[in-house]
Amino acid sequence: MIKIGIVGAGGYAGVTLLSILLRHPEAEVVWLMSEEAHKGKKISELYPQLKGICELPCDTLDNFDKQLAKIDLIFLALPHGISINYVPKMIKAGKKVVDLGADYRFHDEAVFKKWYQLEHPDKAVLAEAIFGLPELYKNEIKKARLIGNPGCYPTASILGLSPLVKHKLVDNNSLIVDAKSGVSGAGRGVSLKVHFCERNEGIMAYAVNNHRHMGEVSYQIGKIAGENINVTFVPHLVPMNRGILATCYAKLKSQKSKVKSNELVSLYKEFYKEAPFVRVYESGEPCTKNVAGSNYCDIGISINEESGTVIVMSVIDNLVKGAAGQAVQNMNLICGFEETLGLKQIALYP
Amino acid sequence: MIKIGIVGAGGYAGVTLLSILLRHPEAEVVWLMSEEAHKGKKISELYPQLKGICELPCDTLDNFDKQLAKIDLIFLALPHGISINYVPKMIKAGKKVVDLGADYRFHDEAVFKKWYQLEHPDKAVLAEAIFGLPELYKNEIKKARLIGNPGCYPTASILGLSPLVKHKLVDNNSLIVDAKSGVSGAGRGVSLKVHFCERNEGIMAYAVNNHRHMGEVSYQIGKIAGENINVTFVPHLVPMNRGILATCYAKLKSQKSKVKSNELVSLYKEFYKEAPFVRVYESGEPCTKNVAGSNYCDIGISINEESGTVIVMSVIDNLVKGAAGQAVQNMNLICGFEETLGLKQIALYP
Amino acid sequence: MIKIGIVGAGGYAGVTLLSILLRHPEAEVVWLMSEEAHKGKKISELYPQLKGICELPCDTLDNFDKQLAKIDLIFLALPHGISINYVPKMIKAGKKVVDLGADYRFHDEAVFKKWYQLEHPDKAVLAEAIFGLPELYKNEIKKARLIGNPGCYPTASILGLSPLVKHKLVDNNSLIVDAKSGVSGAGRGVSLKVHFCERNEGIMAYAVNNHRHMGEVSYQIGKIAGENINVTFVPHLVPMNRGILATCYAKLKSQKSKVKSNELVSLYKEFYKEAPFVRVYESGEPCTKNVAGSNYCDIGISINEESGTVIVMSVIDNLVKGAAGQAVQNMNLICGFEETLGLKQIALYP
Amino acid sequence: MIKIGIVGAGGYAGVTLLSILLRHPEAEVVWLMSEEAHKGKKISELYPQLKGICELPCDTLDNFDKQLAKIDLIFLALPHGISINYVPKMIKAGKKVVDLGADYRFHDEAVFKKWYQLEHPDKAVLAEAIFGLPELYKNEIKKARLIGNPGCYPTASILGLSPLVKHKLVDNNSLIVDAKSGVSGAGRGVSLKVHFCERNEGIMAYAVNNHRHMGEVSYQIGKIAGENINVTFVPHLVPMNRGILATCYAKLKSQKSKVKSNELVSLYKEFYKEAPFVRVYESGEPCTKNVAGSNYCDIGISINEESGTVIVMSVIDNLVKGAAGQAVQNMNLICGFEETLGLKQIALYP
């Protein structure tokens, strides 16, 4: 039984993480931090679904030092630029850390700075962080003590595109991700953008050509390709709570233009044969509903033969596989538990 | 480990039941029946969220006799009037049965006939059926082998009204339930009524004064009161997938008109002190979101002192506490398992 | 052609009003005021649907005195307690005023103070204000120069209950309104309450027993009855943008208990025979979708004969008949135009 | 005043058309046809929002010959393959026809046959049909008597891509349309696909690489380009009632790679300077909400400079500009009315 602290427990990713861990057979949540405004409240007051299930109080980050001794592993679910102030001392104290934010996802500081306008204060700690996408880096994660948990859009996009890029089937300059997300991806903070009436009954793109996850997708896909890649990435807000669909487009290289859909399906299945949470469809299109509340990434594949374009549809629950579930998957690997432990929840349907 | 058969696995209640049982430590689902149209398909083809998790085929009811030997307990999730043709031989064969339909909820055949226009073929079997609301009849359920699992609206309504009626605090002729349901309550069958565009962005009442659940609520509340009661019951369709809110109104008897909200809260807490799935709020209004995907019934209470009206707000997930979760709760009691076994799922939020 | 000013044009009621008036053949909108934060912006920047249609700038209330000369009639769509500082000088300057807020809906200052905790500064002006529900007060409105435009919930509730109360058919102590509203009723201001993810997929009651519209409904129904009445009023938030359904319950007086639904339908039709925007259904239940974007109030009626309870279902578009459309209907009456001028928009369906 | 008949009035496009025409100053709807099942009903029974506004009965197509004399112009809103049996005799009888279906959108019979598996019975009539996209073919439409009204997806897609293709700025083999539609695009017919619970809270692609509108987009874009083009087209179902967003991707030709977003905005504005219903945004992303219920097509443009990809976002209301509104726009042009007559409805927001 490992002792867990959650920093940023009051957000949607935080409470999803808490809910998973409360049912995890090897984890015990012992400390919750939530932002200043909620000081003095119990988490079950912020989220009545936890009444009678978890009555832990919300604490402030100021008390972190006092709490450190009793914690084995810390999850951080914070806006970018905050974790970097706390992680080095956690690592120094011998704790394991899974950071759900962006601060430890880029080893290249220049790329991080370009997208986040921040200088990394501790390069040594950054150097040992592992990008926590177990489908690509399981062995590295098992040995790590600091995980940069991937963003929600990047999880869906990278899982969709990796086999194509790894096998050099497509023109790397042609990669496009048209991503659609439920509103919970924008967090629980209030703004006109997340007002019910402004989102309901409408779909729109946003942050076109400047969303930070475009940087993360391009950087990570580039690492797989072994070259600099600029993925065109356009996120959209969909009037639903949860789920991301990344519809990925890529041009087949001319010499590969005879490849068939069923061959790609086989190739994807082979690529993900040791990935318990990736399901590659023989045919048909995956719906975000089929993974809602679960840690699965479902993938469908089609080829437009006339234009030589591969279409890969990749769906996840943005709060589970795109955040909290993946974080627990990483925890399981770090701690030597079975990869799927506590993560077998079936999608809630409908 | 008990062997389970699910008849009607292809509907929303059926697949919810299957999903719960697939994670239940003492249950093994060995046989699935779904309606004719789906013959030859696996359940994971009807519901892709089950891909790789449950690959059982759908069978037809015609094969039931052949399957009987390997099954210990059968759940039936069928339209009314069908179970009565199968349950007697199941009982005769020594099986335990939880019927999620209406056929075994009424001991008074005349009342059943009034609301369902059906004659019960086997009165002896009917006589031993227990109305499966564990919060009221836990001891009877423990000894039963045939459960008439309550309807979704009745579950929310009866849990909301019972303490008031039991304690004779209110005028029994004043009871009103204004109930609001998500669309999954109408089932998976197609019709204009459940067309997305006809439901989305609208709320309306339906089946006013002739919904069969009005009969069930009145009958069961009447049993608690020890007299004939006509509850005014108006169901509404809300543009959401899951959840029921029953807003219940009752006039305090004039000599009880000084009772305060906090006294009622205490009375409800006492009433439900052995009910692990009922949460009575000290204050505030419960939202269906707070129980979505869980087996809880959350209850809020308020009194309009000027008019002497008690307002009780009772929320459940119609597919869990209102159907499949409650059915498993009954199974646990019948089989001698802990009441909450396999039912500790926290609401999926948001 | 009358010259119009709109104060509070940036809210949902304000922009709905503007959209109606831009298509009204006898109105010309010449001045828009929106709150401080938007100063310097055009209304089409706040609401892109107006691009190329209305490019008026948003002004501040500070400039009102300078604008007064060019305006014939002013609409105010403001939070309560602000209009009272401006209306007296508007009236003094000979302008006509339709106030969509609460400040001029109550002639009884004590009742106003009870619900709004405010002292009215100018009793003389208050005294001449008319409650702008044309279905009840058309003749008074025609002669008025100051209208207190009804609230959204009260419009639906009062239209639903008035015929019963006026004809003394029901026990006035039994009146219950279970009201359901789309989220736009909460306005465009941001808060956790209107966060998409907090509202979507959930229904809940709120402000139980203390919503200010309970005061307005009780006061206005009391005026019709000629006695003090306490209506039990419970509002609910529904995951949809627009629309209110008021499900109204009332006990028939014992000597009236033989009245039939079709008799009530006739009585309602007679009551509203000069009301071009009220449609009484012969049978069936009205849906909010059937009035969305229109100025209609659709009413359905049913009687639970066993309990002697009348159920009246009254639906409106909260922003049209519940606010802006009704305000224009009042303008038409004040200005001597046809009552329906510019208001014949058919509901947008689906 | 022209006399109008609507064939297929009972569908969503049909009733939208009827609603527009009922408010059109130069049109009088005199005959409604709806499918067999509704025979004997008034349109206001199918659509209660029309109660008291339009009480015309639904007739059957069998009576068409008898009705022909009194009609000047016929709209057909039917599934493909039916209009071709009626249009030739309408044209022969000297009537004007606007066909909202697919039967008269392709002059190339081979292309039509490829996508619709149908032989055209009357090539002479087909030859004179005009593709009714006024932004491209206004002059031809003015002289036409038979219009093939564009599909919903093609309207958004072609308006989004035409300026790029016409000006030869992009690689024609790189065109991708990732289209997102509200559920009303699937029509009012019932199926599991449009079940509320199956669509709500989920997004998915469908008919990937075989949607008929891919044929229409490719054919029409090819006509503009003067060469055979295969547009990659992936439609998605979004949980909302109305609206289409076509996110269009195209690679700039290498020699055009220095073009800037603002230059493209100017080029689009010039291209659409005589199109009263196209609004090109200076900046920002259009939302389907901003055109809901209106006849506008709003367009936003962005360039990913690193990958040389133009992103064009084009939004319409699928039932208005994508069907009924565009049909009336065509009627106006054919009949010599002002292009915008009866079509100035502002989007209903929110």
Short mmCIF file of C-alpha atoms in Angstrom, two decimals, chain D:
data_model
loop_
_atom_site.label_atom_id
_atom_site.label_comp_id
_atom_site.label_asym_id
_atom_site.label_seq_id
_atom_site.Cartn_x
_atom_site.Cartn_y
_atom_site.Cartn_z
CA MET D 1 -47.43 36.73 -54.85
CA ILE D 2 -46.40 33.32 -56.11
CA LYS D 3 -48.17 30.09 -55.24
CA ILE D 4 -45.96 27.47 -53.67
CA GLY D 5 -46.15 23.72 -53.24
CA ILE D 6 -43.82 21.85 -50.90
CA VAL D 7 -43.24 18.15 -51.48
CA GLY D 8 -41.70 16.50 -48.44
CA ALA D 9 -42.99 19.07 -45.97
CA GLY D 10 -42.85 16.71 -43.01
CA GLY D 11 -39.08 16.46 -42.78
CA TYR D 12 -36.82 18.92 -41.01
CA ALA D 13 -35.81 20.66 -44.24
CA GLY D 14 -39.45 20.77 -45.32
CA VAL D 15 -40.75 22.33 -42.15
CA THR D 16 -37.89 24.83 -42.10
CA LEU D 17 -38.80 25.79 -45.64
CA LEU D 18 -42.45 26.14 -44.72
CA SER D 19 -41.57 28.30 -41.72
CA ILE D 20 -39.49 30.65 -43.88
CA LEU D 21 -42.13 30.86 -46.62
CA LEU D 22 -44.95 31.56 -44.16
CA ARG D 23 -43.16 34.82 -43.36
CA HIS D 24 -42.07 35.59 -46.93
CA PRO D 25 -43.84 38.68 -48.33
CA GLU D 26 -44.10 37.38 -51.89
CA ALA D 27 -44.88 33.69 -51.34
CA GLU D 28 -48.06 31.88 -50.51
CA VAL D 29 -47.83 28.21 -49.61
CA VAL D 30 -50.91 26.49 -51.05
CA TRP D 31 -50.07 22.78 -51.01
CA LEU D 32 -48.12 20.47 -48.74
CA MET D 33 -47.16 16.91 -49.47
CA SER D 34 -45.82 14.63 -46.78
CA GLU D 35 -45.15 10.93 -46.82
CA GLU D 36 -47.87 8.30 -46.74
CA ALA D 37 -47.74 7.69 -43.02
CA HIS D 38 -48.98 11.13 -42.19
CA LYS D 39 -51.92 11.16 -44.55
CA GLY D 40 -54.89 12.88 -43.11
CA LYS D 41 -52.95 14.93 -40.62
CA LYS D 42 -52.42 18.64 -40.63
CA ILE D 43 -48.86 19.84 -40.63
CA SER D 44 -49.53 21.49 -37.25
CA GLU D 45 -50.16 18.06 -35.79
CA LEU D 46 -46.71 16.92 -36.87
CA TYR D 47 -45.17 20.17 -35.69
CA PRO D 48 -47.08 21.82 -32.86
CA GLN D 49 -45.02 24.99 -33.24
CA LEU D 50 -47.25 25.71 -36.26
CA LYS D 51 -50.51 25.50 -34.32
CA GLY D 52 -52.61 28.53 -35.18
CA ILE D 53 -50.05 29.62 -37.80
CA CYS D 54 -50.46 27.05 -40.55
CA GLU D 55 -53.31 24.59 -40.54
CA LEU D 56 -52.80 23.16 -44.02
CA PRO D 57 -53.42 19.43 -44.38
CA CYS D 58 -50.70 17.05 -45.55
CA ASP D 59 -51.53 15.59 -48.94
CA THR D 60 -50.02 12.67 -50.85
CA LEU D 61 -47.98 12.81 -54.01
CA ASP D 62 -50.77 10.92 -55.77
CA ASN D 63 -52.78 14.11 -55.80
CA PHE D 64 -50.02 16.11 -57.37
CA ASP D 65 -51.51 16.24 -60.85
CA LYS D 66 -54.73 17.70 -59.52
CA GLN D 67 -52.82 20.37 -57.63
CA LEU D 68 -50.48 21.36 -60.40
CA ALA D 69 -52.68 24.05 -61.90
CA LYS D 70 -52.74 26.23 -58.82
CA ILE D 71 -48.98 26.13 -58.17
CA ASP D 72 -46.30 28.39 -59.64
CA LEU D 73 -43.22 26.96 -58.00
CA ILE D 74 -42.53 23.63 -56.35
CA PHE D 75 -39.94 22.78 -53.75
CA LEU D 76 -39.03 19.11 -53.39
CA ALA D 77 -37.39 17.89 -50.20
CA LEU D 78 -37.17 14.16 -50.82
CA PRO D 79 -34.67 11.33 -50.58
CA HIS D 80 -32.64 10.98 -53.78
CA GLY D 81 -34.11 9.07 -56.68
CA ILE D 82 -37.72 10.19 -56.21
CA SER D 83 -37.69 13.69 -57.66
CA ILE D 84 -36.53 12.40 -61.05
CA ASN D 85 -39.93 10.77 -61.45
CA TYR D 86 -41.84 14.02 -60.99
CA VAL D 87 -39.67 16.90 -62.07
CA PRO D 88 -39.86 16.36 -65.85
CA LYS D 89 -43.63 16.72 -65.89
CA MET D 90 -43.47 19.73 -63.59
CA ILE D 91 -41.06 21.40 -65.97
CA LYS D 92 -43.19 20.39 -68.93
CA ALA D 93 -46.18 21.99 -67.21
CA GLY D 94 -44.23 25.22 -67.06
CA LYS D 95 -43.60 25.21 -63.35
CA LYS D 96 -40.45 26.38 -61.65
CA VAL D 97 -38.75 23.77 -59.50
CA VAL D 98 -36.23 23.89 -56.70
CA ASP D 99 -35.13 20.37 -55.79
CA LEU D 100 -33.49 20.14 -52.38
CA GLY D 101 -32.45 16.54 -53.04
CA ALA D 102 -29.47 15.24 -54.95
CA ASP D 103 -31.11 14.34 -58.26
CA TYR D 104 -30.23 17.52 -60.16
CA ARG D 105 -26.87 18.45 -58.68
CA PHE D 106 -24.66 16.55 -61.15
CA HIS D 107 -24.57 17.24 -64.87
CA ASP D 108 -22.21 14.33 -65.37
CA GLU D 109 -24.44 11.27 -65.30
CA ALA D 110 -21.52 8.94 -64.73
CA VAL D 111 -20.56 10.74 -61.55
CA PHE D 112 -24.17 10.75 -60.39
CA LYS D 113 -24.44 7.05 -61.10
CA LYS D 114 -21.19 6.31 -59.28
CA TRP D 115 -22.42 7.91 -56.09
CA TYR D 116 -26.15 7.20 -56.27
CA GLN D 117 -26.34 3.96 -58.28
CA LEU D 118 -29.07 5.46 -60.45
CA GLU D 119 -29.57 6.08 -64.13
CA HIS D 120 -31.05 9.49 -64.93
CA PRO D 121 -34.29 9.01 -66.88
CA ASP D 122 -34.45 12.38 -68.58
CA LYS D 123 -31.19 13.84 -69.74
CA ALA D 124 -32.75 16.86 -71.41
CA VAL D 125 -34.24 18.10 -68.17
CA LEU D 126 -31.05 17.32 -66.29
CA ALA D 127 -29.08 19.36 -68.81
CA GLU D 128 -30.89 22.54 -67.96
CA ALA D 129 -30.67 22.18 -64.19
CA ILE D 130 -28.47 24.70 -62.43
CA PHE D 131 -26.45 23.94 -59.28
CA GLY D 132 -28.07 26.37 -56.89
CA LEU D 133 -25.15 27.92 -55.09
CA PRO D 134 -25.84 31.62 -55.68
CA GLU D 135 -22.41 32.71 -54.48
CA LEU D 136 -20.94 30.97 -57.54
CA TYR D 137 -23.76 30.82 -60.08
CA LYS D 138 -26.05 33.76 -59.46
CA ASN D 139 -26.48 34.75 -63.08
CA GLU D 140 -27.23 31.25 -64.25
CA ILE D 141 -29.75 30.78 -61.45
CA LYS D 142 -31.61 33.97 -62.37
CA LYS D 143 -32.36 32.48 -65.77
CA ALA D 144 -33.12 28.95 -64.62
CA ARG D 145 -36.38 27.15 -64.10
CA LEU D 146 -34.88 24.06 -62.42
CA ILE D 147 -32.45 24.24 -59.54
CA GLY D 148 -30.48 21.42 -57.97
CA ASN D 149 -30.15 22.86 -54.48
CA PRO D 150 -26.73 21.98 -52.98
CA GLY D 151 -26.30 19.53 -50.12
CA CYS D 152 -25.60 20.84 -46.65
CA TYR D 153 -22.00 19.64 -46.34
CA PRO D 154 -21.18 20.73 -49.92
CA THR D 155 -22.52 24.24 -49.28
CA ALA D 156 -20.17 24.76 -46.34
CA SER D 157 -17.25 22.99 -48.00
CA ILE D 158 -17.47 24.64 -51.42
CA LEU D 159 -17.91 28.12 -49.97
CA GLY D 160 -14.86 27.43 -47.82
CA LEU D 161 -12.59 26.12 -50.57
CA SER D 162 -13.67 27.92 -53.77
CA PRO D 163 -11.53 31.07 -53.50
CA LEU D 164 -8.38 29.01 -52.89
CA VAL D 165 -9.06 26.73 -55.83
CA LYS D 166 -10.25 29.46 -58.18
CA HIS D 167 -7.08 31.46 -57.52
CA LYS D 168 -4.88 28.38 -57.89
CA LEU D 169 -3.22 29.00 -54.54
CA VAL D 170 -3.21 25.44 -53.30
CA ASP D 171 -2.23 21.94 -54.28
CA ASN D 172 -5.50 20.45 -55.49
CA ASN D 173 -4.44 17.00 -54.38
CA SER D 174 -4.10 18.16 -50.78
CA LEU D 175 -7.70 19.19 -50.10
CA ILE D 176 -9.23 17.81 -46.93
CA VAL D 177 -12.59 18.67 -45.40
CA ASP D 178 -13.13 17.58 -41.82
CA ALA D 179 -16.83 18.30 -41.45
CA LYS D 180 -18.93 18.33 -38.29
CA SER D 181 -22.70 18.29 -38.36
CA GLY D 182 -25.59 18.55 -35.94
CA VAL D 183 -27.92 15.56 -35.86
CA SER D 184 -30.76 17.18 -37.82
CA GLY D 185 -28.63 16.59 -40.90
CA ALA D 186 -29.59 12.93 -40.60
CA GLY D 187 -33.26 13.80 -40.99
CA ARG D 188 -36.31 13.04 -38.89
CA GLY D 189 -36.47 9.33 -39.64
CA VAL D 190 -35.92 7.11 -36.64
CA SER D 191 -32.91 4.83 -36.22
CA LEU D 192 -30.39 3.88 -33.56
CA LYS D 193 -28.00 6.36 -35.16
CA VAL D 194 -30.20 9.31 -34.14
CA HIS D 195 -31.27 7.93 -30.74
CA PHE D 196 -30.68 10.67 -28.20
CA CYS D 197 -28.58 8.49 -25.91
CA GLU D 198 -26.42 7.21 -28.76
CA ARG D 199 -25.50 10.70 -29.95
CA ASN D 200 -25.48 12.73 -26.77
CA GLU D 201 -22.09 13.03 -25.08
CA GLY D 202 -20.20 11.58 -28.01
CA ILE D 203 -18.53 12.57 -31.25
CA MET D 204 -17.59 10.22 -34.04
CA ALA D 205 -16.83 10.15 -37.74
CA TYR D 206 -19.13 8.16 -40.01
CA ALA D 207 -19.38 7.12 -43.66
CA VAL D 208 -15.64 7.76 -43.94
CA ASN D 209 -14.60 7.72 -47.58
CA ASN D 210 -18.05 6.83 -48.84
CA HIS D 211 -20.37 9.68 -47.95
CA ARG D 212 -22.21 10.86 -51.07
CA HIS D 213 -21.42 14.47 -50.29
CA MET D 214 -17.75 13.63 -50.88
CA GLY D 215 -18.75 13.02 -54.47
CA GLU D 216 -20.65 16.30 -54.64
CA VAL D 217 -17.82 18.33 -53.11
CA SER D 218 -15.20 16.76 -55.36
CA TYR D 219 -17.34 17.19 -58.48
CA GLN D 220 -18.14 20.83 -57.82
CA ILE D 221 -14.64 21.78 -56.70
CA GLY D 222 -13.36 19.99 -59.79
CA LYS D 223 -15.60 22.15 -61.97
CA ILE D 224 -14.10 25.27 -60.42
CA ALA D 225 -10.59 23.94 -60.85
CA GLY D 226 -11.19 22.69 -64.34
CA GLU D 227 -9.73 19.32 -63.51
CA ASN D 228 -10.63 16.11 -61.76
CA ILE D 229 -10.20 16.51 -57.98
CA ASN D 230 -10.56 14.06 -55.11
CA VAL D 231 -11.30 15.91 -51.94
CA THR D 232 -10.78 13.85 -48.80
CA PHE D 233 -14.02 14.32 -46.89
CA VAL D 234 -14.73 13.01 -43.38
CA PRO D 235 -18.10 13.86 -41.83
CA HIS D 236 -18.70 13.70 -38.08
CA LEU D 237 -21.84 13.69 -35.96
CA VAL D 238 -21.84 16.26 -33.15
CA PRO D 239 -24.31 16.20 -30.25
CA MET D 240 -26.27 19.30 -31.23
CA ASN D 241 -29.38 19.91 -33.31
CA ARG D 242 -28.27 22.31 -36.01
CA GLY D 243 -25.16 23.54 -37.73
CA ILE D 244 -22.23 22.44 -39.83
CA LEU D 245 -18.61 23.39 -39.39
CA ALA D 246 -16.39 22.44 -42.31
CA THR D 247 -12.75 22.71 -41.28
CA CYS D 248 -10.93 22.72 -44.62
CA TYR D 249 -7.22 22.04 -45.05
CA ALA D 250 -5.14 22.78 -48.15
CA LYS D 251 -1.40 22.96 -48.81
CA LEU D 252 -0.20 26.20 -50.36
CA LYS D 253 1.65 25.65 -53.61
CA SER D 254 5.33 26.10 -52.91
CA GLN D 255 5.57 29.33 -54.90
CA LYS D 256 2.61 30.71 -52.90
CA SER D 257 4.01 29.81 -49.53
CA LYS D 258 4.61 33.39 -48.46
CA VAL D 259 0.97 34.39 -48.59
CA LYS D 260 -0.32 35.79 -45.31
CA SER D 261 -3.62 35.31 -43.51
CA ASN D 262 -4.69 38.90 -43.99
CA GLU D 263 -4.07 38.64 -47.73
CA LEU D 264 -6.31 35.60 -47.83
CA VAL D 265 -8.97 37.45 -45.87
CA SER D 266 -8.90 40.24 -48.46
CA LEU D 267 -9.05 37.74 -51.29
CA TYR D 268 -12.06 36.00 -49.72
CA LYS D 269 -13.81 39.33 -49.12
CA GLU D 270 -13.30 40.28 -52.73
CA PHE D 271 -14.47 36.87 -53.89
CA TYR D 272 -17.69 37.18 -51.90
CA LYS D 273 -18.30 40.91 -52.33
CA GLU D 274 -21.62 40.34 -54.03
CA ALA D 275 -22.68 37.53 -51.72
CA PRO D 276 -24.98 39.02 -49.09
CA PHE D 277 -24.96 35.88 -46.96
CA VAL D 278 -21.22 35.24 -46.71
CA ARG D 279 -19.35 36.92 -43.88
CA VAL D 280 -15.56 36.66 -43.90
CA TYR D 281 -14.00 37.21 -40.46
CA GLU D 282 -10.98 39.49 -40.10
CA SER D 283 -9.81 37.20 -37.34
CA GLY D 284 -11.11 34.58 -34.98
CA GLU D 285 -13.01 31.37 -35.47
CA PRO D 286 -16.67 31.21 -36.47
CA CYS D 287 -19.03 29.14 -34.33
CA THR D 288 -22.07 27.36 -35.72
CA LYS D 289 -24.09 29.16 -33.05
CA ASN D 290 -23.47 32.46 -34.81
CA VAL D 291 -25.46 31.35 -37.84
CA ALA D 292 -28.11 29.10 -36.23
CA GLY D 293 -31.48 29.85 -37.76
CA SER D 294 -29.97 32.30 -40.25
CA ASN D 295 -28.97 32.02 -43.90
CA TYR D 296 -25.38 33.15 -43.32
CA CYS D 297 -22.18 31.30 -44.04
CA ASP D 298 -19.42 32.64 -41.78
CA ILE D 299 -15.81 31.99 -42.75
CA GLY D 300 -12.60 32.21 -40.73
CA ILE D 301 -9.09 31.76 -42.14
CA SER D 302 -5.74 30.84 -40.62
CA ILE D 303 -2.39 29.72 -42.04
CA ASN D 304 0.00 27.30 -40.42
CA GLU D 305 3.17 28.86 -41.74
CA GLU D 306 5.50 26.08 -40.65
CA SER D 307 3.70 23.43 -42.67
CA GLY D 308 2.31 25.76 -45.34
CA THR D 309 -1.25 24.71 -44.62
CA VAL D 310 -4.27 26.94 -45.05
CA ILE D 311 -7.10 26.28 -42.61
CA VAL D 312 -10.53 27.58 -43.57
CA MET D 313 -13.41 27.27 -41.15
CA SER D 314 -16.82 27.58 -42.74
CA VAL D 315 -20.06 27.42 -40.73
CA ILE D 316 -23.69 27.30 -41.79
CA ASP D 317 -27.03 26.26 -40.40
CA ASN D 318 -27.48 22.96 -42.22
CA LEU D 319 -31.25 23.40 -42.46
CA VAL D 320 -31.16 27.04 -43.59
CA LYS D 321 -28.15 27.95 -45.75
CA GLY D 322 -27.58 24.20 -46.11
CA ALA D 323 -31.12 23.50 -47.34
CA ALA D 324 -34.30 25.55 -46.95
CA GLY D 325 -32.85 29.06 -46.76
CA GLN D 326 -30.69 28.50 -49.79
CA ALA D 327 -33.73 27.10 -51.61
CA VAL D 328 -35.62 30.32 -50.90
CA GLN D 329 -32.57 32.35 -51.94
CA ASN D 330 -32.73 30.46 -55.24
CA MET D 331 -36.47 31.08 -55.48
CA ASN D 332 -35.88 34.79 -54.98
CA LEU D 333 -33.34 34.84 -57.81
CA ILE D 334 -35.49 32.78 -60.18
CA CYS D 335 -38.53 34.93 -59.52
CA GLY D 336 -36.76 38.25 -59.75
CA PHE D 337 -37.16 39.16 -56.09
CA GLU D 338 -34.41 40.69 -54.00
CA GLU D 339 -31.93 37.92 -53.14
CA THR D 340 -32.36 38.42 -49.40
CA LEU D 341 -36.14 38.77 -49.33
CA GLY D 342 -37.64 36.89 -46.40
CA LEU D 343 -34.20 35.67 -45.37
CA LYS D 344 -32.99 38.36 -43.00
CA GLN D 345 -33.60 36.33 -39.88
CA ILE D 346 -30.84 36.91 -37.32
CA ALA D 347 -29.31 33.86 -35.66
CA LEU D 348 -31.15 32.79 -32.53
CA TYR D 349 -28.59 33.18 -29.78
CA PRO D 350 -27.85 31.46 -27.50
#
